[in-house]
Amino acid sequence: MIHNFTTDQQVNHRSIRQFKDQSLSAEQLTTIYQAARHTSTSMFLQQFSILHLTEPKKQAAVRKIAEQPYVGAEGDLFIFIADLYRNQQIRHQLGNDDGRLHTTDIFMQAVEDTILALQSALTAAESMGLGGVVLGSVKNDPDKLIQVLGLPKMTFPILGLQVGIPDQEPQLKPRLPLNQITFDNDYPRDFSINDLKDYDQLVTTYYDLRDANKRIDSFTNQINGPKLNNHKTSRDMLLQALHNQGLALE
Amino acid sequence: MIHNFTTDQQVNHRSIRQFKDQSLSAEQLTTIYQAARHTSTSMFLQQFSILHLTEPKKQAAVRKIAEQPYVGAEGDLFIFIADLYRNQQIRHQLGNDDGRLHTTDIFMQAVEDTILALQSALTAAESMGLGGVVLGSVKNDPDKLIQVLGLPKMTFPILGLQVGIPDQEPQLKPRLPLNQITFDNDYPRDFSINDLKDYDQLVTTYYDLRDANKRIDSFTNQINGPKLNNHKTSRDMLLQALHNQGLALE
C-alpha cells in the first residue's frame, strides 16, 4: 500500500475508550467541526447537525442509555444527528410544504450525510493525536435519547462519538481479509465458512493476547452468537421512533 | 483550526467529477481498500463489502441508472454494499437461524459500517492526490441496480464512489456556517431563515463565479425547490427494494 500521514493513521485505527481527564481545546473542537462540515453532502441538502454535550446531567443521561461507562465521561461527547428539521423550516418559512422530507429516500440521504461527516470528524481527531470511538449504543433506546436531547421532529440521532486524549493503547483488531470484502464485478454467492478459518484463528489470538478483557472467541463464533440471536431489545423501537419523528414515513 | 496534512485536505475537499483516462494502480487500489477495511465497525459485525466495477457493460448499466456521464467512465467505480449476506451464511453454515438479521436495527448498523468505510476510502484516495465523488445517484432505481449487480438477498447497495486522477479544479463550495450545524447541549428550535442571508449570498456568488454551469441560485432557493418538492420518482421504491432484499423487515 501507499504510505502517507493520512493512510498510515487510517490503517492503524483503534477505537479508544479510555481518555485522560481533559476536554478538547477550542481549536481542536473547531478543527473537528470544520472537517465534518466540508464532507460530501447528498444533493447539497446538508442534512446533519452535531450536538456537543458538555452538561454533566445530559452526559449522564446518554451514558445510562448507552450502558457504557466511558460515554460522556472523560473527553468530549458528540451526537451526530440526521437533520431534516432545518430544511423543513426553510420551506415553511418560505411558504412551502414539506415536499419529499418524509420519504425514506430523503431520510437515507440525511443518514448518509451524517455518517460521512462523523467519519471525517474522527479522522480529523486522530490526525491531531486524539482518539475516539463511534457510539452505536446511544441508539439503545431511541425514544429516550430523543427525549433526553430535546430533539424536534424531523431530526434523528444516528451515532455518538466520544473523542479525547487516549489513555490506553489497545492492540490493532484484525479485520476480515480483503478478499472477503472486496470483489471485482461479481458479488460471490459461494461464500464458505471454511474460508474464514485463518481469520478466525487471528481473531482468537487477538482476544487471547490483548491486555484487557482476555477471552476465547472467534469472528464466526460472535456472528453465530448472542449479538445476532433473536432477543427482545429496546433497539427494536428504531423504526417506530423514526416514524414518531416524522421520518421515513413513505 | 489546527493544520496538518489530513485536516488541510479535509477542509479543502471538492467533489471531482472529471478524471484523466487512467485507472488506479494496484497499489492505490489496495490502499483505498485497506483504509476502508480498518474503519470502525458496529459490534464488530463487519457488515459491508465493496464491489469494484471494471467491466464496461456493468459500468454503462450503472451509468444509465445514475444518469450522470462521469459514472463508470474515466477513473474507477466502486459500489459500497451493506452486506448482511456474509453473516447470514455464517449462521446458516453453523446450523443457526437468521436471528436479528432482518431487523431495522441490524440493517442500520450495516448502513453505518458501509458509509463510514466509504468516507475512509475517499479520504485515503484524496491523500494520494486522487479525487472522487460520492454517488447517491446509483440508487435512482434500486431494484434495477440490484439486478445489474447480481446482488443476493441480504445485501443492499448504499452508495457509489468514483475515484481517479482529477482533470478539473472546481472551486470550494461554501457550506453552512458552523453556528448553524454545531450546537452545545441544546438543539435550537428557533431556526430563522434570516440567519442564512449571508450564507445564501455566499452560495449565490459561488454559482455566479464558478467556471462551469454558472447560474443564479442560493441555498434556501434549492431547499425550497424541485429537489425536495413532491414528485414521482423511482427513488421512492427504496423501502420496497429493501424489503425485497429481506432487510429492515421488522
Coordinates of C-alpha atoms in Angstrom, one line a residue:
Chain A
M1 CA 0.0 0.0 0.0
I2 CA 0.9 3.7 -0.3
H3 CA 2.0 5.2 3.0
N4 CA 1.4 8.8 3.9
F5 CA 0.4 10.6 7.1
T6 CA -3.3 10.0 6.4
T7 CA -3.3 6.4 5.2
D8 CA -0.8 5.3 7.9
Q9 CA -3.2 6.7 10.5
Q10 CA -6.2 5.0 8.8
V11 CA -4.8 1.5 8.8
N12 CA -3.7 1.9 12.4
H13 CA -7.1 2.9 13.6
R14 CA -8.1 1.7 17.0
S15 CA -11.2 2.6 18.9
I16 CA -10.2 4.4 22.1
R17 CA -12.5 4.1 25.0
Q18 CA -10.3 5.4 27.9
F19 CA -9.3 9.1 27.9
K20 CA -7.3 11.5 30.0
D21 CA -9.4 13.8 32.1
Q22 CA -9.1 16.8 29.8
S23 CA -11.6 18.3 27.4
L24 CA -10.8 19.3 23.8
S25 CA -9.3 22.8 23.2
A26 CA -11.4 25.3 21.3
E27 CA -9.0 24.8 18.4
Q28 CA -9.3 21.1 18.4
L29 CA -13.1 21.4 18.5
T30 CA -13.2 23.8 15.6
T31 CA -10.9 21.5 13.5
I32 CA -13.1 18.5 14.1
Y33 CA -16.2 20.6 13.2
Q34 CA -14.6 22.0 10.0
A35 CA -13.6 18.6 8.8
A36 CA -17.2 17.4 9.3
R37 CA -18.6 20.5 7.7
H38 CA -16.6 20.0 4.5
T39 CA -17.6 16.4 4.0
S40 CA -19.6 15.4 0.9
T41 CA -23.3 16.0 1.2
S42 CA -26.1 14.4 -0.8
M43 CA -27.7 16.8 -3.3
F44 CA -26.2 19.7 -1.3
L45 CA -29.0 19.3 1.2
Q46 CA -26.6 19.4 4.2
Q47 CA -28.9 17.4 6.3
F48 CA -26.8 16.8 9.5
S49 CA -26.1 18.6 12.8
I50 CA -23.7 17.9 15.6
L51 CA -24.8 18.2 19.2
H52 CA -21.9 18.6 21.7
L53 CA -22.9 17.5 25.2
T54 CA -21.0 19.3 27.9
E55 CA -23.6 19.3 30.7
P56 CA -22.9 16.5 33.2
K57 CA -26.7 15.8 33.5
K58 CA -27.1 15.2 29.8
Q59 CA -23.8 13.2 29.6
A60 CA -25.0 11.0 32.4
A61 CA -28.4 10.5 30.8
V62 CA -26.8 9.4 27.5
R63 CA -24.3 7.2 29.4
K64 CA -27.3 5.5 31.1
I65 CA -28.9 4.8 27.7
A66 CA -25.6 3.6 26.2
E67 CA -24.7 1.4 29.2
Q68 CA -21.0 2.1 28.6
P69 CA -19.1 3.8 31.4
Y70 CA -16.9 5.9 29.1
V71 CA -19.8 7.5 27.2
G72 CA -19.9 11.2 28.3
A73 CA -17.1 10.6 30.9
E74 CA -13.5 11.8 30.1
G75 CA -13.1 13.6 26.8
D76 CA -15.9 15.1 24.7
L77 CA -19.2 13.6 23.6
F78 CA -20.9 14.4 20.3
I79 CA -24.2 13.2 18.9
F80 CA -24.5 13.2 15.1
I81 CA -28.0 14.0 14.1
A82 CA -29.7 13.4 10.8
D83 CA -31.3 16.8 10.5
L84 CA -34.3 17.4 8.2
Y85 CA -35.8 20.0 10.6
R86 CA -33.6 22.8 9.2
N87 CA -34.8 22.2 5.6
Q88 CA -38.4 21.8 6.7
Q89 CA -38.2 25.2 8.5
I90 CA -36.7 26.8 5.4
R91 CA -39.5 25.5 3.2
H92 CA -42.2 26.5 5.8
Q93 CA -40.8 30.0 6.3
L94 CA -40.8 30.4 2.5
G95 CA -44.5 29.4 2.5
N96 CA -43.9 25.9 1.0
D97 CA -45.0 22.4 2.2
D98 CA -42.8 19.6 3.4
G99 CA -42.4 18.1 0.0
R100 CA -40.3 14.9 0.0
L101 CA -38.9 15.4 3.5
H102 CA -41.0 12.4 4.9
T103 CA -39.7 9.9 2.3
T104 CA -37.3 7.1 3.1
D105 CA -35.2 8.4 0.2
I106 CA -34.6 11.8 1.6
F107 CA -34.2 10.4 5.2
M108 CA -31.5 8.0 3.9
Q109 CA -29.7 10.9 2.2
A110 CA -29.6 12.6 5.6
V111 CA -28.3 9.4 7.2
E112 CA -25.5 9.4 4.6
D113 CA -24.6 13.0 5.2
T114 CA -24.5 12.4 8.9
I115 CA -22.3 9.2 8.9
L116 CA -19.9 10.6 6.3
A117 CA -19.4 13.7 8.4
L118 CA -18.8 11.6 11.5
Q119 CA -16.0 9.6 9.9
S120 CA -14.4 12.9 8.8
A121 CA -14.6 14.2 12.3
L122 CA -13.0 11.0 13.7
T123 CA -10.3 11.1 11.1
A124 CA -9.5 14.8 11.9
A125 CA -9.4 13.9 15.6
E126 CA -7.0 11.1 15.1
S127 CA -4.8 13.2 12.9
M128 CA -4.3 15.5 15.9
G129 CA -3.2 12.6 18.1
L130 CA -6.6 12.3 19.7
G131 CA -8.5 9.1 19.9
G132 CA -12.2 8.2 19.6
V133 CA -14.9 5.7 19.5
V134 CA -18.1 5.6 17.5
L135 CA -21.1 5.0 19.7
G136 CA -23.9 3.0 18.2
S137 CA -25.0 2.3 21.8
V138 CA -26.7 5.7 22.0
K139 CA -29.5 4.2 20.0
N140 CA -30.2 1.5 22.6
D141 CA -33.3 3.4 23.4
P142 CA -34.1 5.8 20.6
D143 CA -37.2 7.4 22.1
K144 CA -35.5 8.0 25.4
L145 CA -32.4 9.6 23.6
I146 CA -34.6 11.9 21.6
Q147 CA -36.3 13.0 24.8
V148 CA -33.0 13.5 26.7
L149 CA -31.7 15.6 23.8
G150 CA -34.9 17.5 23.4
L151 CA -34.9 16.9 19.6
P152 CA -37.7 18.2 17.5
K153 CA -39.5 16.1 14.9
M154 CA -37.6 15.7 11.6
T155 CA -34.4 15.1 13.4
F156 CA -32.9 11.7 14.5
P157 CA -29.7 10.9 16.4
I158 CA -27.7 8.4 14.3
L159 CA -24.5 7.9 16.1
G160 CA -22.5 9.2 19.0
L161 CA -18.7 10.0 19.0
Q162 CA -16.6 10.1 22.1
V163 CA -13.2 11.9 21.5
G164 CA -10.3 12.7 23.7
I165 CA -6.7 12.2 24.6
P166 CA -6.0 8.5 24.6
D167 CA -5.3 6.9 27.9
Q168 CA -4.9 3.4 26.6
E169 CA -3.0 1.7 23.7
P170 CA -5.2 -1.2 22.5
Q171 CA -3.9 -3.7 20.1
L172 CA -5.0 -3.5 16.4
K173 CA -8.1 -5.6 15.9
P174 CA -7.8 -7.9 12.9
R175 CA -10.4 -7.3 10.2
L176 CA -11.8 -9.6 7.6
P177 CA -9.2 -10.2 4.8
L178 CA -9.6 -8.0 1.7
N179 CA -10.6 -10.9 -0.5
Q180 CA -13.7 -11.4 1.7
I181 CA -14.9 -7.8 1.4
T182 CA -13.7 -6.5 -1.9
F183 CA -14.8 -8.0 -5.2
D184 CA -14.4 -7.3 -8.9
N185 CA -17.6 -7.0 -10.9
D186 CA -19.4 -10.0 -9.4
Y187 CA -20.6 -10.5 -5.9
P188 CA -19.7 -14.1 -4.9
R189 CA -22.6 -16.1 -3.7
D190 CA -20.5 -19.2 -2.9
F191 CA -19.3 -17.9 0.5
S192 CA -17.9 -20.8 2.6
I193 CA -17.2 -20.5 6.3
N194 CA -14.0 -22.6 5.7
D195 CA -12.5 -19.5 4.0
L196 CA -12.5 -17.8 7.4
K197 CA -10.5 -20.4 9.3
D198 CA -7.3 -18.5 9.2
Y199 CA -9.1 -15.3 10.1
D200 CA -10.9 -16.9 13.0
Q201 CA -7.6 -18.0 14.3
L202 CA -6.2 -14.4 14.0
V203 CA -9.2 -13.1 16.0
T204 CA -8.9 -15.8 18.6
T205 CA -5.2 -15.0 19.1
Y206 CA -6.1 -11.3 19.3
Y207 CA -8.6 -11.9 22.2
D208 CA -6.2 -14.2 23.9
L209 CA -3.2 -11.9 23.8
R210 CA -4.8 -8.5 24.4
D211 CA -4.1 -6.7 27.6
A212 CA -7.7 -6.2 28.8
N213 CA -10.8 -8.4 28.7
K214 CA -9.0 -11.5 27.5
R215 CA -11.3 -14.3 26.4
I216 CA -11.6 -17.1 23.9
D217 CA -13.6 -16.0 20.9
S218 CA -13.6 -16.0 17.1
F219 CA -15.3 -14.0 14.5
T220 CA -17.7 -16.7 13.3
N221 CA -18.5 -17.6 16.9
Q222 CA -19.6 -14.0 17.5
I223 CA -21.7 -13.9 14.4
N224 CA -23.3 -17.1 15.5
G225 CA -23.9 -15.9 19.0
P226 CA -26.0 -13.6 21.2
K227 CA -25.3 -10.4 19.2
L228 CA -27.4 -11.6 16.3
N229 CA -29.5 -14.2 18.1
N230 CA -33.2 -13.4 18.4
H231 CA -33.9 -11.4 21.6
K232 CA -36.2 -8.6 22.7
T233 CA -34.4 -5.2 22.9
S234 CA -35.5 -1.6 23.0
R235 CA -33.3 -1.2 19.9
D236 CA -36.2 -2.7 18.0
M237 CA -38.1 0.5 18.6
L238 CA -35.9 2.2 16.0
L239 CA -38.4 2.1 13.1
Q240 CA -41.2 3.3 15.3
A241 CA -39.0 6.0 16.7
L242 CA -38.2 7.1 13.2
H243 CA -41.9 7.3 12.3
N244 CA -42.6 9.2 15.5
Q245 CA -40.1 11.8 14.3
G246 CA -42.0 12.1 11.0
L247 CA -39.2 10.4 9.1
A248 CA -39.2 7.6 6.5
L249 CA -43.0 7.5 6.5
E250 CA -43.2 6.6 2.8
Chain B
M1 CA -8.1 25.4 13.3
I2 CA -5.2 23.0 13.6
H3 CA -3.5 22.4 10.3
N4 CA -1.9 19.1 9.3
F5 CA -1.7 17.0 6.1
T6 CA -5.0 15.3 6.9
T7 CA -7.1 18.3 8.1
D8 CA -5.8 20.6 5.4
Q9 CA -7.0 18.1 2.9
Q10 CA -10.4 17.6 4.6
V11 CA -11.3 21.3 4.7
N12 CA -10.3 21.6 1.0
H13 CA -12.5 18.7 -0.1
R14 CA -14.1 19.2 -3.5
S15 CA -16.1 16.5 -5.3
I16 CA -14.2 15.6 -8.5
R17 CA -16.4 14.6 -11.4
Q18 CA -13.9 14.7 -14.3
F19 CA -10.9 12.4 -14.4
K20 CA -8.0 11.6 -16.6
D21 CA -8.3 8.5 -18.7
Q22 CA -6.3 6.3 -16.4
S23 CA -7.3 3.6 -13.9
L24 CA -6.0 3.3 -10.4
S25 CA -2.7 1.4 -9.8
A26 CA -2.9 -1.9 -7.9
E27 CA -1.2 -0.1 -5.0
Q28 CA -3.6 2.8 -5.0
L29 CA -6.5 0.3 -5.0
T30 CA -5.0 -1.7 -2.1
T31 CA -4.5 1.5 -0.1
I32 CA -8.1 2.6 -0.6
Y33 CA -9.3 -0.9 0.4
Q34 CA -7.1 -1.1 3.5
A35 CA -8.3 2.3 4.7
A36 CA -11.9 1.2 4.3
R37 CA -11.2 -2.2 5.9
H38 CA -9.8 -0.6 9.1
T39 CA -12.7 1.8 9.7
S40 CA -14.8 1.4 12.8
T41 CA -17.5 -1.3 12.5
S42 CA -20.6 -1.6 14.6
M43 CA -20.5 -4.5 17.2
F44 CA -17.6 -6.0 15.1
L45 CA -20.2 -7.3 12.7
Q46 CA -18.2 -6.0 9.6
Q47 CA -21.3 -5.7 7.5
F48 CA -20.1 -4.1 4.3
S49 CA -18.5 -5.1 1.0
I50 CA -17.0 -3.2 -1.9
L51 CA -17.8 -4.1 -5.5
H52 CA -15.3 -2.7 -8.0
L53 CA -16.8 -2.4 -11.4
T54 CA -14.3 -2.7 -14.3
E55 CA -16.5 -4.4 -16.9
P56 CA -17.6 -1.7 -19.4
K57 CA -21.1 -3.3 -19.7
K58 CA -21.7 -3.1 -15.9
Q59 CA -20.2 0.4 -15.8
A60 CA -22.5 1.5 -18.6
A61 CA -25.5 -0.1 -16.9
V62 CA -24.8 1.8 -13.6
R63 CA -24.2 5.0 -15.5
K64 CA -27.6 4.6 -17.1
I65 CA -29.2 4.3 -13.7
A66 CA -27.2 7.2 -12.3
E67 CA -27.9 9.4 -15.3
Q68 CA -24.5 11.1 -14.8
P69 CA -22.0 10.8 -17.7
Y70 CA -18.9 10.5 -15.4
V71 CA -20.2 7.4 -13.5
G72 CA -18.2 4.4 -14.6
A73 CA -16.3 6.5 -17.2
E74 CA -12.7 7.6 -16.6
G75 CA -11.3 6.5 -13.2
D76 CA -12.6 3.7 -11.1
L77 CA -16.1 2.9 -9.9
F78 CA -17.0 1.3 -6.6
I79 CA -20.3 0.3 -5.1
F80 CA -20.4 0.2 -1.4
I81 CA -22.8 -2.5 -0.2
A82 CA -24.5 -3.0 3.1
D83 CA -23.7 -6.8 3.5
L84 CA -25.7 -9.0 5.8
Y85 CA -25.4 -11.9 3.5
R86 CA -22.0 -13.0 4.7
N87 CA -23.2 -13.1 8.3
Q88 CA -26.4 -14.9 7.3
Q89 CA -24.2 -17.5 5.6
I90 CA -22.0 -17.9 8.6
R91 CA -25.0 -18.6 10.8
H92 CA -26.6 -21.0 8.3
Q93 CA -23.4 -22.9 7.8
L94 CA -23.1 -23.3 11.5
G95 CA -26.7 -24.6 11.7
N96 CA -28.3 -21.5 13.1
D97 CA -31.2 -19.3 12.0
D98 CA -31.1 -15.7 10.7
G99 CA -31.6 -14.3 14.2
R100 CA -31.9 -10.5 14.1
L101 CA -30.5 -10.0 10.6
H102 CA -33.9 -8.9 9.3
T103 CA -34.4 -6.1 11.8
T104 CA -34.1 -2.4 11.0
D105 CA -31.6 -2.1 13.9
I106 CA -29.1 -4.6 12.4
F107 CA -29.7 -3.2 8.9
M108 CA -28.9 0.3 10.0
Q109 CA -25.7 -0.9 11.7
A110 CA -24.7 -2.3 8.3
V111 CA -25.5 1.1 6.7
E112 CA -23.3 2.7 9.3
D113 CA -20.4 0.4 8.6
T114 CA -20.8 0.9 4.9
I115 CA -20.9 4.7 4.9
L116 CA -18.1 5.1 7.4
A117 CA -15.9 2.8 5.2
L118 CA -16.8 4.9 2.1
Q119 CA -15.6 8.1 3.8
S120 CA -12.4 6.4 4.8
A121 CA -11.9 5.2 1.2
L122 CA -12.4 8.7 -0.2
T123 CA -10.1 10.3 2.4
A124 CA -7.4 7.8 1.5
A125 CA -7.8 8.5 -2.2
E126 CA -7.6 12.2 -1.6
S127 CA -4.5 11.8 0.5
M128 CA -2.8 10.2 -2.6
G129 CA -3.7 13.2 -4.8
L130 CA -6.6 11.4 -6.3
G131 CA -10.1 12.9 -6.4
G132 CA -13.5 11.4 -6.1
V133 CA -17.2 11.9 -5.8
V134 CA -19.8 10.1 -3.7
L135 CA -22.6 8.8 -5.9
G136 CA -26.1 8.8 -4.3
S137 CA -27.4 8.6 -7.9
V138 CA -26.8 4.9 -8.1
K139 CA -29.9 4.4 -6.0
N140 CA -32.1 6.2 -8.6
D141 CA -33.5 2.8 -9.4
P142 CA -32.6 0.4 -6.5
D143 CA -34.3 -2.7 -8.0
K144 CA -32.5 -2.2 -11.3
L145 CA -29.2 -1.7 -9.6
I146 CA -29.5 -4.8 -7.6
Q147 CA -30.3 -6.7 -10.8
V148 CA -27.4 -5.2 -12.7
L149 CA -25.0 -6.1 -9.9
G150 CA -26.5 -9.5 -9.4
L151 CA -26.7 -9.0 -5.6
P152 CA -28.2 -11.7 -3.4
K153 CA -30.8 -11.1 -0.8
M154 CA -29.4 -9.6 2.5
T155 CA -27.2 -7.2 0.6
F156 CA -28.1 -3.6 -0.5
P157 CA -26.1 -1.1 -2.5
I158 CA -25.9 2.1 -0.4
L159 CA -23.6 4.5 -2.3
G160 CA -21.2 4.6 -5.3
L161 CA -17.8 6.2 -5.3
Q162 CA -16.0 7.3 -8.5
V163 CA -12.3 7.8 -7.9
G164 CA -9.5 8.9 -10.3
I165 CA -6.8 11.4 -11.2
P166 CA -8.5 14.8 -11.2
D167 CA -9.0 16.5 -14.5
Q168 CA -10.7 19.6 -13.2
E169 CA -10.1 22.1 -10.3
P170 CA -13.5 23.1 -9.1
Q171 CA -14.0 25.9 -6.6
L172 CA -14.6 25.1 -2.9
K173 CA -18.3 25.0 -2.4
P174 CA -19.4 27.1 0.6
R175 CA -21.1 25.1 3.4
L176 CA -23.5 26.1 6.1
P177 CA -21.7 28.2 8.8
L178 CA -20.6 26.2 11.9
N179 CA -23.1 28.0 14.1
Q180 CA -25.9 26.5 12.0
I181 CA -24.8 22.9 12.3
T182 CA -23.0 22.6 15.7
F183 CA -24.7 23.2 19.0
D184 CA -23.8 22.8 22.6
N185 CA -26.2 20.7 24.7
D186 CA -29.5 22.1 23.3
Y187 CA -30.8 21.7 19.8
P188 CA -32.2 25.1 18.8
R189 CA -35.8 25.0 17.6
D190 CA -35.9 28.8 16.8
F191 CA -34.3 28.5 13.4
S192 CA -34.9 31.6 11.3
I193 CA -34.3 31.7 7.6
N194 CA -32.9 35.3 8.2
D195 CA -29.9 33.7 9.8
L196 CA -29.0 32.3 6.3
K197 CA -28.9 35.6 4.4
D198 CA -25.2 35.9 4.4
Y199 CA -24.8 32.3 3.6
D200 CA -27.2 32.5 0.7
Q201 CA -25.2 35.4 -0.6
L202 CA -22.0 33.3 -0.5
V203 CA -23.7 30.4 -2.3
T204 CA -25.1 32.8 -4.9
T205 CA -21.6 34.2 -5.5
Y206 CA -20.2 30.7 -5.8
Y207 CA -22.6 29.7 -8.5
D208 CA -22.1 33.0 -10.3
L209 CA -18.3 32.9 -10.3
R210 CA -17.6 29.2 -10.9
D211 CA -16.1 28.2 -14.2
A212 CA -18.7 25.7 -15.2
N213 CA -22.5 25.6 -15.0
K214 CA -22.8 29.2 -13.9
R215 CA -26.3 30.1 -12.6
I216 CA -28.2 32.2 -10.2
D217 CA -29.1 30.2 -7.2
S218 CA -28.9 30.2 -3.4
F219 CA -29.1 27.5 -0.7
T220 CA -32.6 28.3 0.6
N221 CA -33.8 28.5 -3.0
Q222 CA -32.6 25.0 -3.7
I223 CA -34.2 23.7 -0.5
N224 CA -37.4 25.4 -1.5
G225 CA -37.3 24.0 -5.0
P226 CA -37.6 20.8 -7.2
K227 CA -35.1 18.7 -5.2
L228 CA -37.4 18.5 -2.3
N229 CA -40.8 19.3 -4.0
N230 CA -43.2 16.4 -4.2
H231 CA -42.7 14.4 -7.4
K232 CA -42.9 10.8 -8.5
T233 CA -39.5 9.1 -8.8
S234 CA -38.2 5.5 -8.9
R235 CA -36.2 6.5 -5.8
D236 CA -39.4 6.1 -3.9
M237 CA -39.0 2.3 -4.4
L238 CA -36.2 2.3 -1.9
L239 CA -38.2 0.9 1.1
Q240 CA -39.8 -1.7 -1.1
A241 CA -36.4 -2.7 -2.5
L242 CA -35.0 -3.0 1.0
H243 CA -37.9 -5.3 1.9
N244 CA -37.4 -7.3 -1.3
Q245 CA -33.8 -7.9 -0.2
G246 CA -35.1 -9.2 3.2
L247 CA -33.8 -6.2 5.0
A248 CA -35.4 -3.9 7.7
L249 CA -38.5 -6.1 7.7
E250 CA -39.1 -5.5 11.5

